[in-house]
Amino acid sequence: MTWRTRSNVAWLRELPGVKEGEPLASRTSFGIGGPAEFFFELGRAEAIEKAIDGCSSREIPYLLLGAGTNLLVADRGVDGLVVRIVNRDHEIEGTRVRAGAGLKMMRLARIVADANLRGFEFAIGVPGTVGGAVYQDAGCWDREIREVLVEVEGYVPGAGKQTWKPDALELGYRTSALRDGALRGALVVSATVQLARGDGEEARQLMARLTRERNETQPIKTKNCGSVFKNPPGDSAGRLVQAAGLKGAREGAAVVSSLHGNFIINEGGATAADVRRLIERVMAEVKRRFGIQLEPEVEMVGRWK
Ligand SMILES: Cc1cc2nc3c(=O)[nH]c(=O)nc-3n(C[C@H](O)[C@H](O)[C@H](O)COP(=O)(O)OP(=O)(O)OC[C@H]3O[C@@H](n4cnc5c(N)ncnc54)[C@H](O)[C@@H]3O)c2cc1C
C-alpha cells in the first residue's frame, strides 16, 4: 500500500513552511537532482523531531539533508519528505565545543581556531555539516571526527531523544550505525568535541596551507561530491581509477577529473543518470583490471527505479 493517502498528504501539507516540488539540485554540491516531493527546513530541533516522528509513524519516507556534499540525488527527485538540518548554534566551554548538526565543519574549524583551540584543523577539508560528518565519520588528512568526538545528542523516531557516546555509534572509515547499522533514520541533533588549548594563529596557518595544497591536487572548486569511492584497504581509489586509464572518462556532462581520479565533475548539465553510469563503468573497469570491488562513498538517494 502506498503511503500517499489523503490524510498523510494533508498532514505533510500542514507542516510549518513546507514546500512541495522544491528543487534539490542547488542544495547539493554536485548541482544535480530532481525535486523533493515535500521539503521542510526549520532551525529548531523539536520541529524536526516532530516531523520525522510523524513520518515514521505514518510510514512516509524521509531524507535528512545536511549541506548535500555527499549525495547524488536521482533525476526524478525524492519521494516523501526531505528535511534540511539547519540548527547552527554552538557553545564553547573550556576545551569542549558543542555544535548544532547544521553547522558546517569548515565554519566550526574557523570558530574554534579563533577561540585558540587546536585539534579540529582537519575539518577545513570537509565542506559538509557536523551532522553529516558524524553520520559517516568524515575526516581529512588522516584525521576523522571520531578522534575528537565525545558525545552526540540524537533523536530516534518513536524512541525520542538519546545521547550517544562515540562507541555506540560504531564509527569507522566512512561508516557508522547511522549510515549502516541499527541507527539508520536517526537524527543527529548536535555533537560535542574535545579539543586542546593552543595557538589559534598556528591553527589558521595550518588550515591555509592544507587548503592551498589540496586546491593543487583536487578539483575542489568544481561541482562534485568529494571522493566518489571509499579507499579499499591498503590502496587508494584515485590511484586505481588512474591506473585503469579512466581519468577523463565521460558520460554525458559527467567526467572523471583529470586532476584526481576519485572525483567526478559535473561540467554543467550532467544528469544523475550520467554520473551513475560513470560510477558503474569505473567500478566495472577497476574490477576487471585489478579484481578490486570499489564501494561508493557518495550516497545515491531518491527515485532511481
Ligand atoms: C569538494 C568536496 C570535498 C570533500 N572532502 C571530504 C573529505 O576530505 N573528507 C570527508 O569525509 N568527506 C569529504 N567530502 C564529502 C562530504 O563533505 C562529507 O561526507 C560530509 O560529511 C557530508 O555532510 P553533509 O552535511 O553535506 O551531508 P549530506 O550530503 O547532506 O548527507 C549525507 C548523509 O548524511 C545524512 N545526514 C546529514 N545530516 C544528518 C543529521 N543531522 N543526522 C543524521 N543524518 C544526517 C544524510 O541523511 C545523508 O544520508 C567532500 C565533499 C566535497 C564536495
mmCIF file of C-alpha atoms and ligand atoms in Angstrom:
data_model
loop_
_atom_site.group_PDB
_atom_site.id
_atom_site.type_symbol
_atom_site.label_atom_id
_atom_site.label_comp_id
_atom_site.label_asym_id
_atom_site.label_seq_id
_atom_site.Cartn_x
_atom_site.Cartn_y
_atom_site.Cartn_z
ATOM 1 C CA MET A 1 0.000 0.000 0.000
ATOM 2 C CA THR A 2 1.280 3.452 -0.830
ATOM 3 C CA TRP A 3 1.955 5.918 1.968
ATOM 4 C CA ARG A 4 0.368 8.653 -0.181
ATOM 5 C CA THR A 5 -3.040 8.551 1.494
ATOM 6 C CA ARG A 6 -5.228 11.634 1.668
ATOM 7 C CA SER A 7 -4.603 12.018 5.405
ATOM 8 C CA ASN A 8 -0.808 11.644 5.072
ATOM 9 C CA VAL A 9 -0.639 14.223 2.284
ATOM 10 C CA ALA A 10 -2.845 16.565 4.335
ATOM 11 C CA TRP A 11 -0.518 16.084 7.332
ATOM 12 C CA LEU A 12 2.561 16.865 5.208
ATOM 13 C CA ARG A 13 0.899 19.988 3.811
ATOM 14 C CA GLU A 14 0.301 21.250 7.347
ATOM 15 C CA LEU A 15 3.973 21.124 8.372
ATOM 16 C CA PRO A 16 5.110 24.696 9.069
ATOM 17 C CA GLY A 17 6.716 26.250 5.990
ATOM 18 C CA VAL A 18 6.629 23.015 3.987
ATOM 19 C CA LYS A 19 7.171 23.350 0.227
ATOM 20 C CA GLU A 20 6.066 20.965 -2.499
ATOM 21 C CA GLY A 21 8.229 20.093 -5.502
ATOM 22 C CA GLU A 22 11.207 22.020 -4.146
ATOM 23 C CA PRO A 23 14.281 21.734 -6.427
ATOM 24 C CA LEU A 24 17.208 19.991 -4.732
ATOM 25 C CA ALA A 25 19.971 20.389 -7.330
ATOM 26 C CA SER A 26 21.025 23.762 -5.945
ATOM 27 C CA ARG A 27 21.161 22.264 -2.457
ATOM 28 C CA THR A 28 23.828 19.751 -3.424
ATOM 29 C CA SER A 29 27.493 20.326 -4.258
ATOM 30 C CA PHE A 30 27.042 18.266 -7.464
ATOM 31 C CA GLY A 31 24.290 20.653 -8.603
ATOM 32 C CA ILE A 32 22.308 17.635 -9.784
ATOM 33 C CA GLY A 33 18.975 16.027 -8.988
ATOM 34 C CA GLY A 34 15.208 16.393 -9.183
ATOM 35 C CA PRO A 35 12.822 17.933 -6.642
ATOM 36 C CA ALA A 36 11.799 16.934 -3.140
ATOM 37 C CA GLU A 37 8.154 15.898 -3.138
ATOM 38 C CA PHE A 38 7.853 17.769 0.185
ATOM 39 C CA PHE A 39 10.613 19.934 1.671
ATOM 40 C CA PHE A 40 10.908 21.146 5.244
ATOM 41 C CA GLU A 41 13.525 23.392 6.768
ATOM 42 C CA LEU A 42 13.373 24.733 10.299
ATOM 43 C CA GLY A 43 16.143 25.635 12.719
ATOM 44 C CA ARG A 44 14.521 24.243 15.867
ATOM 45 C CA ALA A 45 15.438 20.629 16.598
ATOM 46 C CA GLU A 46 12.000 19.999 18.195
ATOM 47 C CA ALA A 47 10.238 20.819 14.912
ATOM 48 C CA ILE A 48 12.485 18.421 13.013
ATOM 49 C CA GLU A 49 11.964 15.709 15.623
ATOM 50 C CA LYS A 50 8.198 16.092 15.370
ATOM 51 C CA ALA A 51 8.333 15.941 11.580
ATOM 52 C CA ILE A 52 10.384 12.739 11.435
ATOM 53 C CA ASP A 53 8.313 11.162 14.215
ATOM 54 C CA GLY A 54 5.207 11.858 12.156
ATOM 55 C CA CYS A 55 6.786 10.447 9.015
ATOM 56 C CA SER A 56 7.942 7.348 10.815
ATOM 57 C CA SER A 57 4.573 6.561 12.402
ATOM 58 C CA ARG A 58 2.771 7.199 9.081
ATOM 59 C CA GLU A 59 5.372 5.255 7.066
ATOM 60 C CA ILE A 60 6.171 8.325 4.991
ATOM 61 C CA PRO A 61 9.736 8.112 3.648
ATOM 62 C CA TYR A 62 12.031 10.936 4.721
ATOM 63 C CA LEU A 63 15.563 12.040 3.937
ATOM 64 C CA LEU A 64 17.709 14.152 6.249
ATOM 65 C CA LEU A 65 19.676 16.699 4.243
ATOM 66 C CA GLY A 66 22.776 18.478 5.504
ATOM 67 C CA ALA A 67 24.885 20.509 3.073
ATOM 68 C CA GLY A 68 24.292 17.960 0.288
ATOM 69 C CA THR A 69 28.017 17.402 -0.239
ATOM 70 C CA ASN A 70 27.918 13.614 -0.267
ATOM 71 C CA LEU A 71 24.732 12.964 -2.188
ATOM 72 C CA LEU A 72 23.752 12.038 -5.725
ATOM 73 C CA VAL A 73 20.041 12.879 -5.926
ATOM 74 C CA ALA A 74 18.097 10.995 -8.618
ATOM 75 C CA ASP A 75 16.865 12.983 -11.631
ATOM 76 C CA ARG A 76 13.277 12.113 -10.706
ATOM 77 C CA GLY A 77 13.707 13.592 -7.245
ATOM 78 C CA VAL A 78 12.968 12.263 -3.779
ATOM 79 C CA ASP A 79 9.737 10.705 -2.501
ATOM 80 C CA GLY A 80 8.175 11.848 0.729
ATOM 81 C CA LEU A 81 9.740 14.493 2.941
ATOM 82 C CA VAL A 82 13.211 15.996 2.689
ATOM 83 C CA VAL A 83 14.210 17.642 5.973
ATOM 84 C CA ARG A 84 17.084 20.109 5.758
ATOM 85 C CA ILE A 85 19.024 20.365 9.009
ATOM 86 C CA VAL A 86 19.832 23.987 9.754
ATOM 87 C CA ASN A 87 20.446 24.223 13.521
ATOM 88 C CA ARG A 88 23.779 26.044 13.527
ATOM 89 C CA ASP A 89 24.260 27.053 17.170
ATOM 90 C CA HIS A 90 27.475 26.358 19.044
ATOM 91 C CA GLU A 91 28.796 26.656 22.618
ATOM 92 C CA ILE A 92 32.386 26.628 23.801
ATOM 93 C CA GLU A 93 33.051 25.572 27.383
ATOM 94 C CA GLY A 94 36.771 25.454 28.088
ATOM 95 C CA THR A 95 38.159 22.998 25.559
ATOM 96 C CA ARG A 96 34.810 21.320 24.828
ATOM 97 C CA VAL A 97 32.708 22.514 21.917
ATOM 98 C CA ARG A 98 29.095 21.560 21.254
ATOM 99 C CA ALA A 99 27.832 22.325 17.765
ATOM 100 C CA GLY A 100 24.404 22.074 16.184
ATOM 101 C CA ALA A 101 24.179 19.452 13.440
ATOM 102 C CA GLY A 102 23.569 22.038 10.729
ATOM 103 C CA LEU A 103 26.772 23.983 11.353
ATOM 104 C CA LYS A 104 29.330 23.494 8.576
ATOM 105 C CA MET A 105 32.527 21.705 9.618
ATOM 106 C CA MET A 106 34.640 24.341 7.830
ATOM 107 C CA ARG A 107 32.909 27.138 9.714
ATOM 108 C CA LEU A 108 33.374 25.332 13.031
ATOM 109 C CA ALA A 109 37.064 24.842 12.211
ATOM 110 C CA ARG A 110 37.445 28.642 11.925
ATOM 111 C CA ILE A 111 35.346 29.326 15.045
ATOM 112 C CA VAL A 112 37.442 27.037 17.242
ATOM 113 C CA ALA A 113 40.735 28.391 15.840
ATOM 114 C CA ASP A 114 39.538 31.896 16.739
ATOM 115 C CA ALA A 115 38.910 30.559 20.264
ATOM 116 C CA ASN A 116 42.546 29.341 20.397
ATOM 117 C CA LEU A 117 41.607 25.671 20.292
ATOM 118 C CA ARG A 118 43.579 23.065 18.360
ATOM 119 C CA GLY A 119 42.788 19.611 17.017
ATOM 120 C CA PHE A 120 39.977 20.480 14.618
ATOM 121 C CA GLU A 121 42.046 21.805 11.703
ATOM 122 C CA PHE A 122 41.258 18.694 9.605
ATOM 123 C CA ALA A 123 37.631 19.882 9.391
ATOM 124 C CA ILE A 124 38.661 22.665 6.996
ATOM 125 C CA GLY A 125 38.705 19.902 4.356
ATOM 126 C CA VAL A 126 35.126 18.756 4.970
ATOM 127 C CA PRO A 127 32.513 21.015 3.328
ATOM 128 C CA GLY A 128 29.544 19.205 4.904
ATOM 129 C CA THR A 129 27.759 19.787 8.200
ATOM 130 C CA VAL A 130 28.556 18.465 11.664
ATOM 131 C CA GLY A 131 25.570 16.069 11.395
ATOM 132 C CA GLY A 132 26.719 14.774 8.013
ATOM 133 C CA ALA A 133 30.238 14.317 9.393
ATOM 134 C CA VAL A 134 29.071 12.252 12.379
ATOM 135 C CA TYR A 135 26.823 10.223 10.060
ATOM 136 C CA GLN A 136 29.840 8.681 8.371
ATOM 137 C CA ASP A 137 32.851 9.679 10.430
ATOM 138 C CA ALA A 138 34.096 12.273 7.977
ATOM 139 C CA GLY A 139 37.728 13.212 8.047
ATOM 140 C CA CYS A 140 40.646 14.528 6.123
ATOM 141 C CA TRP A 141 44.444 14.310 6.161
ATOM 142 C CA ASP A 142 44.330 11.053 8.193
ATOM 143 C CA ARG A 143 42.153 12.517 10.942
ATOM 144 C CA GLU A 144 38.482 11.649 11.464
ATOM 145 C CA ILE A 145 35.792 13.262 13.582
ATOM 146 C CA ARG A 146 35.659 10.199 15.858
ATOM 147 C CA GLU A 147 39.097 11.133 17.225
ATOM 148 C CA VAL A 148 37.727 14.277 18.888
ATOM 149 C CA LEU A 149 34.075 13.317 19.396
ATOM 150 C CA VAL A 150 32.910 12.833 22.993
ATOM 151 C CA GLU A 151 29.140 12.891 22.793
ATOM 152 C CA VAL A 152 26.291 13.175 20.302
ATOM 153 C CA GLU A 153 22.739 14.264 21.006
ATOM 154 C CA GLY A 154 20.330 12.465 18.750
ATOM 155 C CA TYR A 155 16.732 11.619 18.128
ATOM 156 C CA VAL A 156 15.268 8.287 17.144
ATOM 157 C CA PRO A 157 11.741 8.446 15.720
ATOM 158 C CA GLY A 158 9.418 6.565 18.024
ATOM 159 C CA ALA A 159 12.046 6.326 20.778
ATOM 160 C CA GLY A 160 12.799 10.001 21.404
ATOM 161 C CA LYS A 161 15.887 11.931 22.454
ATOM 162 C CA GLN A 162 19.089 9.985 23.048
ATOM 163 C CA THR A 163 22.669 10.749 23.986
ATOM 164 C CA TRP A 164 25.295 8.583 22.347
ATOM 165 C CA LYS A 165 28.900 8.053 23.316
ATOM 166 C CA PRO A 166 31.099 7.505 20.235
ATOM 167 C CA ASP A 167 31.267 3.707 20.844
ATOM 168 C CA ALA A 168 27.501 3.416 20.480
ATOM 169 C CA LEU A 169 27.763 4.987 17.038
ATOM 170 C CA GLU A 170 30.170 2.310 15.722
ATOM 171 C CA LEU A 171 32.153 4.944 13.872
ATOM 172 C CA GLY A 172 34.703 3.760 11.338
ATOM 173 C CA TYR A 173 36.100 4.844 7.982
ATOM 174 C CA ARG A 174 33.053 6.447 6.285
ATOM 175 C CA THR A 175 30.613 4.323 8.254
ATOM 176 C CA SER A 176 28.541 4.361 11.437
ATOM 177 C CA ALA A 177 25.437 2.837 12.961
ATOM 178 C CA LEU A 178 23.617 5.848 11.477
ATOM 179 C CA ARG A 179 24.713 5.035 7.934
ATOM 180 C CA ASP A 180 24.946 1.255 8.024
ATOM 181 C CA GLY A 181 23.556 -0.043 11.320
ATOM 182 C CA ALA A 182 20.791 -0.022 13.882
ATOM 183 C CA LEU A 183 20.505 3.791 13.983
ATOM 184 C CA ARG A 184 19.519 4.261 10.326
ATOM 185 C CA GLY A 185 16.977 7.070 10.069
ATOM 186 C CA ALA A 186 18.014 8.641 13.385
ATOM 187 C CA LEU A 187 18.762 12.343 13.571
ATOM 188 C CA VAL A 188 21.997 13.865 14.813
ATOM 189 C CA VAL A 189 20.944 16.998 16.711
ATOM 190 C CA SER A 190 24.338 18.150 17.965
ATOM 191 C CA ALA A 191 27.858 16.888 18.566
ATOM 192 C CA THR A 192 30.374 17.694 21.285
ATOM 193 C CA VAL A 193 34.088 17.552 20.539
ATOM 194 C CA GLN A 194 37.039 17.705 22.907
ATOM 195 C CA LEU A 195 39.849 19.937 21.666
ATOM 196 C CA ALA A 196 43.093 21.230 23.163
ATOM 197 C CA ARG A 197 44.185 24.714 24.082
ATOM 198 C CA GLY A 198 46.701 26.185 21.643
ATOM 199 C CA ASP A 199 47.646 28.973 19.319
ATOM 200 C CA GLY A 200 44.776 29.973 17.035
ATOM 201 C CA GLU A 201 47.113 31.730 14.596
ATOM 202 C CA GLU A 202 49.064 28.482 14.121
ATOM 203 C CA ALA A 203 45.773 26.650 13.513
ATOM 204 C CA ARG A 204 44.750 29.208 10.870
ATOM 205 C CA GLN A 205 48.131 28.962 9.158
ATOM 206 C CA LEU A 206 47.953 25.169 9.088
ATOM 207 C CA MET A 207 44.434 25.270 7.613
ATOM 208 C CA ALA A 208 45.515 27.772 4.958
ATOM 209 C CA ARG A 209 48.463 25.566 3.969
ATOM 210 C CA LEU A 210 46.375 22.382 3.837
ATOM 211 C CA THR A 211 43.728 24.153 1.735
ATOM 212 C CA ARG A 212 46.368 25.519 -0.676
ATOM 213 C CA GLU A 213 47.903 22.081 -1.108
ATOM 214 C CA ARG A 214 44.523 20.484 -1.637
ATOM 215 C CA ASN A 215 43.498 23.000 -4.266
ATOM 216 C CA GLU A 216 46.547 21.930 -6.264
ATOM 217 C CA THR A 217 45.741 18.218 -6.196
ATOM 218 C CA GLN A 218 41.927 18.039 -6.170
ATOM 219 C CA PRO A 219 39.266 19.815 -8.270
ATOM 220 C CA ILE A 220 37.715 21.344 -5.146
ATOM 221 C CA LYS A 221 36.200 24.353 -6.898
ATOM 222 C CA THR A 222 34.143 22.351 -9.418
ATOM 223 C CA LYS A 223 30.682 20.798 -8.970
ATOM 224 C CA ASN A 224 31.463 17.469 -7.340
ATOM 225 C CA CYS A 225 30.752 15.345 -4.260
ATOM 226 C CA GLY A 226 34.272 14.920 -2.904
ATOM 227 C CA SER A 227 35.605 11.367 -3.047
ATOM 228 C CA VAL A 228 33.245 9.209 -5.086
ATOM 229 C CA PHE A 229 34.648 5.911 -3.802
ATOM 230 C CA LYS A 230 35.922 4.725 -0.440
ATOM 231 C CA ASN A 231 39.582 3.791 -0.468
ATOM 232 C CA PRO A 232 39.895 -0.009 -0.452
ATOM 233 C CA PRO A 233 42.057 -1.393 2.389
ATOM 234 C CA GLY A 234 45.726 -0.568 1.771
ATOM 235 C CA ASP A 235 45.100 1.256 -1.500
ATOM 236 C CA SER A 236 43.671 4.450 -2.883
ATOM 237 C CA ALA A 237 40.595 4.608 -5.113
ATOM 238 C CA GLY A 238 42.096 7.556 -7.011
ATOM 239 C CA ARG A 239 45.234 5.568 -7.814
ATOM 240 C CA LEU A 240 43.186 2.595 -9.064
ATOM 241 C CA VAL A 241 40.977 4.787 -11.271
ATOM 242 C CA GLN A 242 44.056 6.445 -12.748
ATOM 243 C CA ALA A 243 45.829 3.104 -13.272
ATOM 244 C CA ALA A 244 42.741 1.829 -15.094
ATOM 245 C CA GLY A 245 43.155 4.715 -17.556
ATOM 246 C CA LEU A 246 39.860 6.277 -16.533
ATOM 247 C CA LYS A 247 40.904 9.867 -15.825
ATOM 248 C CA GLY A 248 38.916 11.979 -18.261
ATOM 249 C CA ALA A 249 36.327 9.203 -18.864
ATOM 250 C CA ARG A 250 32.960 10.734 -19.615
ATOM 251 C CA GLU A 251 29.221 10.005 -19.633
ATOM 252 C CA GLY A 252 27.259 12.980 -20.900
ATOM 253 C CA ALA A 253 28.437 16.012 -18.925
ATOM 254 C CA ALA A 254 29.846 13.905 -16.068
ATOM 255 C CA VAL A 255 33.600 13.379 -16.277
ATOM 256 C CA VAL A 256 36.281 11.742 -14.135
ATOM 257 C CA SER A 257 38.587 14.580 -13.072
ATOM 258 C CA SER A 258 41.932 14.720 -14.851
ATOM 259 C CA LEU A 259 43.423 16.152 -11.611
ATOM 260 C CA HIS A 260 42.285 13.368 -9.241
ATOM 261 C CA GLY A 261 40.783 10.009 -10.232
ATOM 262 C CA ASN A 262 38.445 9.800 -7.240
ATOM 263 C CA PHE A 263 36.470 12.883 -8.279
ATOM 264 C CA ILE A 264 33.634 13.058 -10.795
ATOM 265 C CA ILE A 265 32.809 16.544 -12.024
ATOM 266 C CA ASN A 266 29.531 17.902 -13.281
ATOM 267 C CA GLU A 267 30.774 20.035 -16.149
ATOM 268 C CA GLY A 268 27.357 21.693 -16.383
ATOM 269 C CA GLY A 269 24.063 19.988 -17.154
ATOM 270 C CA ALA A 270 25.133 16.485 -16.098
ATOM 271 C CA THR A 271 22.249 14.281 -15.019
ATOM 272 C CA ALA A 272 22.257 11.928 -12.051
ATOM 273 C CA ALA A 273 21.918 9.118 -14.598
ATOM 274 C CA ASP A 274 25.147 10.309 -16.333
ATOM 275 C CA VAL A 275 27.021 10.249 -13.006
ATOM 276 C CA ARG A 276 25.638 6.870 -12.035
ATOM 277 C CA ARG A 277 26.573 5.347 -15.411
ATOM 278 C CA LEU A 278 30.087 6.709 -14.984
ATOM 279 C CA ILE A 279 30.330 5.346 -11.423
ATOM 280 C CA GLU A 280 29.204 1.904 -12.606
ATOM 281 C CA ARG A 281 31.626 1.990 -15.548
ATOM 282 C CA VAL A 282 34.540 2.885 -13.283
ATOM 283 C CA MET A 283 33.615 0.131 -10.810
ATOM 284 C CA ALA A 284 33.346 -2.466 -13.593
ATOM 285 C CA GLU A 285 36.669 -1.441 -15.181
ATOM 286 C CA VAL A 286 38.597 -1.397 -11.883
ATOM 287 C CA LYS A 287 37.137 -4.816 -11.039
ATOM 288 C CA ARG A 288 38.059 -6.184 -14.476
ATOM 289 C CA ARG A 289 41.619 -4.800 -14.396
ATOM 290 C CA PHE A 290 42.573 -5.337 -10.760
ATOM 291 C CA GLY A 291 39.913 -7.620 -9.247
ATOM 292 C CA ILE A 292 39.078 -4.909 -6.684
ATOM 293 C CA GLN A 293 35.462 -4.025 -5.930
ATOM 294 C CA LEU A 294 35.208 -0.292 -5.307
ATOM 295 C CA GLU A 295 32.476 0.838 -2.956
ATOM 296 C CA PRO A 296 30.811 4.229 -3.480
ATOM 297 C CA GLU A 297 31.331 6.766 -0.704
ATOM 298 C CA VAL A 298 28.729 9.064 -2.291
ATOM 299 C CA GLU A 299 25.153 8.128 -1.413
ATOM 300 C CA MET A 300 22.602 7.723 -4.178
ATOM 301 C CA VAL A 301 19.210 8.830 -2.940
ATOM 302 C CA GLY A 302 15.746 9.308 -4.397
ATOM 303 C CA ARG A 303 13.657 7.689 -7.149
ATOM 304 C CA TRP A 304 16.104 5.651 -9.191
ATOM 305 C CA LYS A 305 13.741 2.944 -10.457
HETATM 306 C C1 LIG B 1 34.782 19.287 -2.526
HETATM 307 C C2 LIG B 1 34.446 18.239 -1.509
HETATM 308 C C3 LIG B 1 35.438 17.738 -0.681
HETATM 309 C C4 LIG B 1 35.131 16.772 0.280
HETATM 310 N N1 LIG B 1 36.125 16.289 1.084
HETATM 311 C C5 LIG B 1 35.842 15.405 2.057
HETATM 312 C C6 LIG B 1 36.862 14.934 2.935
HETATM 313 O O1 LIG B 1 38.011 15.324 2.859
HETATM 314 N N2 LIG B 1 36.517 14.028 3.881
HETATM 315 C C7 LIG B 1 35.245 13.569 4.014
HETATM 316 O O2 LIG B 1 34.989 12.758 4.919
HETATM 317 N N3 LIG B 1 34.272 13.984 3.196
HETATM 318 C C8 LIG B 1 34.530 14.895 2.220
HETATM 319 N N4 LIG B 1 33.536 15.324 1.386
HETATM 320 C C9 LIG B 1 32.204 14.722 1.480
HETATM 321 C C10 LIG B 1 31.240 15.403 2.451
HETATM 322 O O3 LIG B 1 31.576 16.744 2.728
HETATM 323 C C11 LIG B 1 31.139 14.625 3.755
HETATM 324 O O4 LIG B 1 30.718 13.303 3.513
HETATM 325 C C12 LIG B 1 30.168 15.271 4.730
HETATM 326 O O5 LIG B 1 30.264 14.618 5.973
HETATM 327 C C13 LIG B 1 28.714 15.245 4.253
HETATM 328 O O6 LIG B 1 27.967 16.131 5.066
HETATM 329 P P1 LIG B 1 26.666 16.865 4.514
HETATM 330 O O7 LIG B 1 26.168 17.751 5.565
HETATM 331 O O8 LIG B 1 26.951 17.503 3.199
HETATM 332 O O9 LIG B 1 25.699 15.632 4.317
HETATM 333 P P2 LIG B 1 24.686 15.363 3.113
HETATM 334 O O10 LIG B 1 25.460 15.155 1.857
HETATM 335 O O11 LIG B 1 23.616 16.374 3.105
HETATM 336 O O12 LIG B 1 24.089 13.978 3.589
HETATM 337 C C14 LIG B 1 24.901 12.809 3.610
HETATM 338 C C15 LIG B 1 24.228 11.790 4.531
HETATM 339 O O13 LIG B 1 24.281 12.287 5.864
HETATM 340 C C16 LIG B 1 22.985 12.213 6.442
HETATM 341 N N5 LIG B 1 22.842 13.325 7.390
HETATM 342 C C17 LIG B 1 23.119 14.634 7.181
HETATM 343 N N6 LIG B 1 22.842 15.348 8.289
HETATM 344 C C18 LIG B 1 22.381 14.475 9.211
HETATM 345 C C19 LIG B 1 21.929 14.598 10.562
HETATM 346 N N7 LIG B 1 21.890 15.774 11.191
HETATM 347 N N8 LIG B 1 21.521 13.479 11.208
HETATM 348 C C20 LIG B 1 21.560 12.268 10.591
HETATM 349 N N9 LIG B 1 21.968 12.100 9.321
HETATM 350 C C21 LIG B 1 22.379 13.184 8.641
HETATM 351 C C22 LIG B 1 22.027 12.372 5.263
HETATM 352 O O14 LIG B 1 20.747 11.851 5.554
HETATM 353 C C23 LIG B 1 22.743 11.582 4.202
HETATM 354 O O15 LIG B 1 22.415 10.218 4.311
HETATM 355 C C24 LIG B 1 33.807 16.292 0.400
HETATM 356 C C25 LIG B 1 32.799 16.803 -0.429
HETATM 357 C C26 LIG B 1 33.114 17.789 -1.375
HETATM 358 C C27 LIG B 1 32.018 18.348 -2.228
#
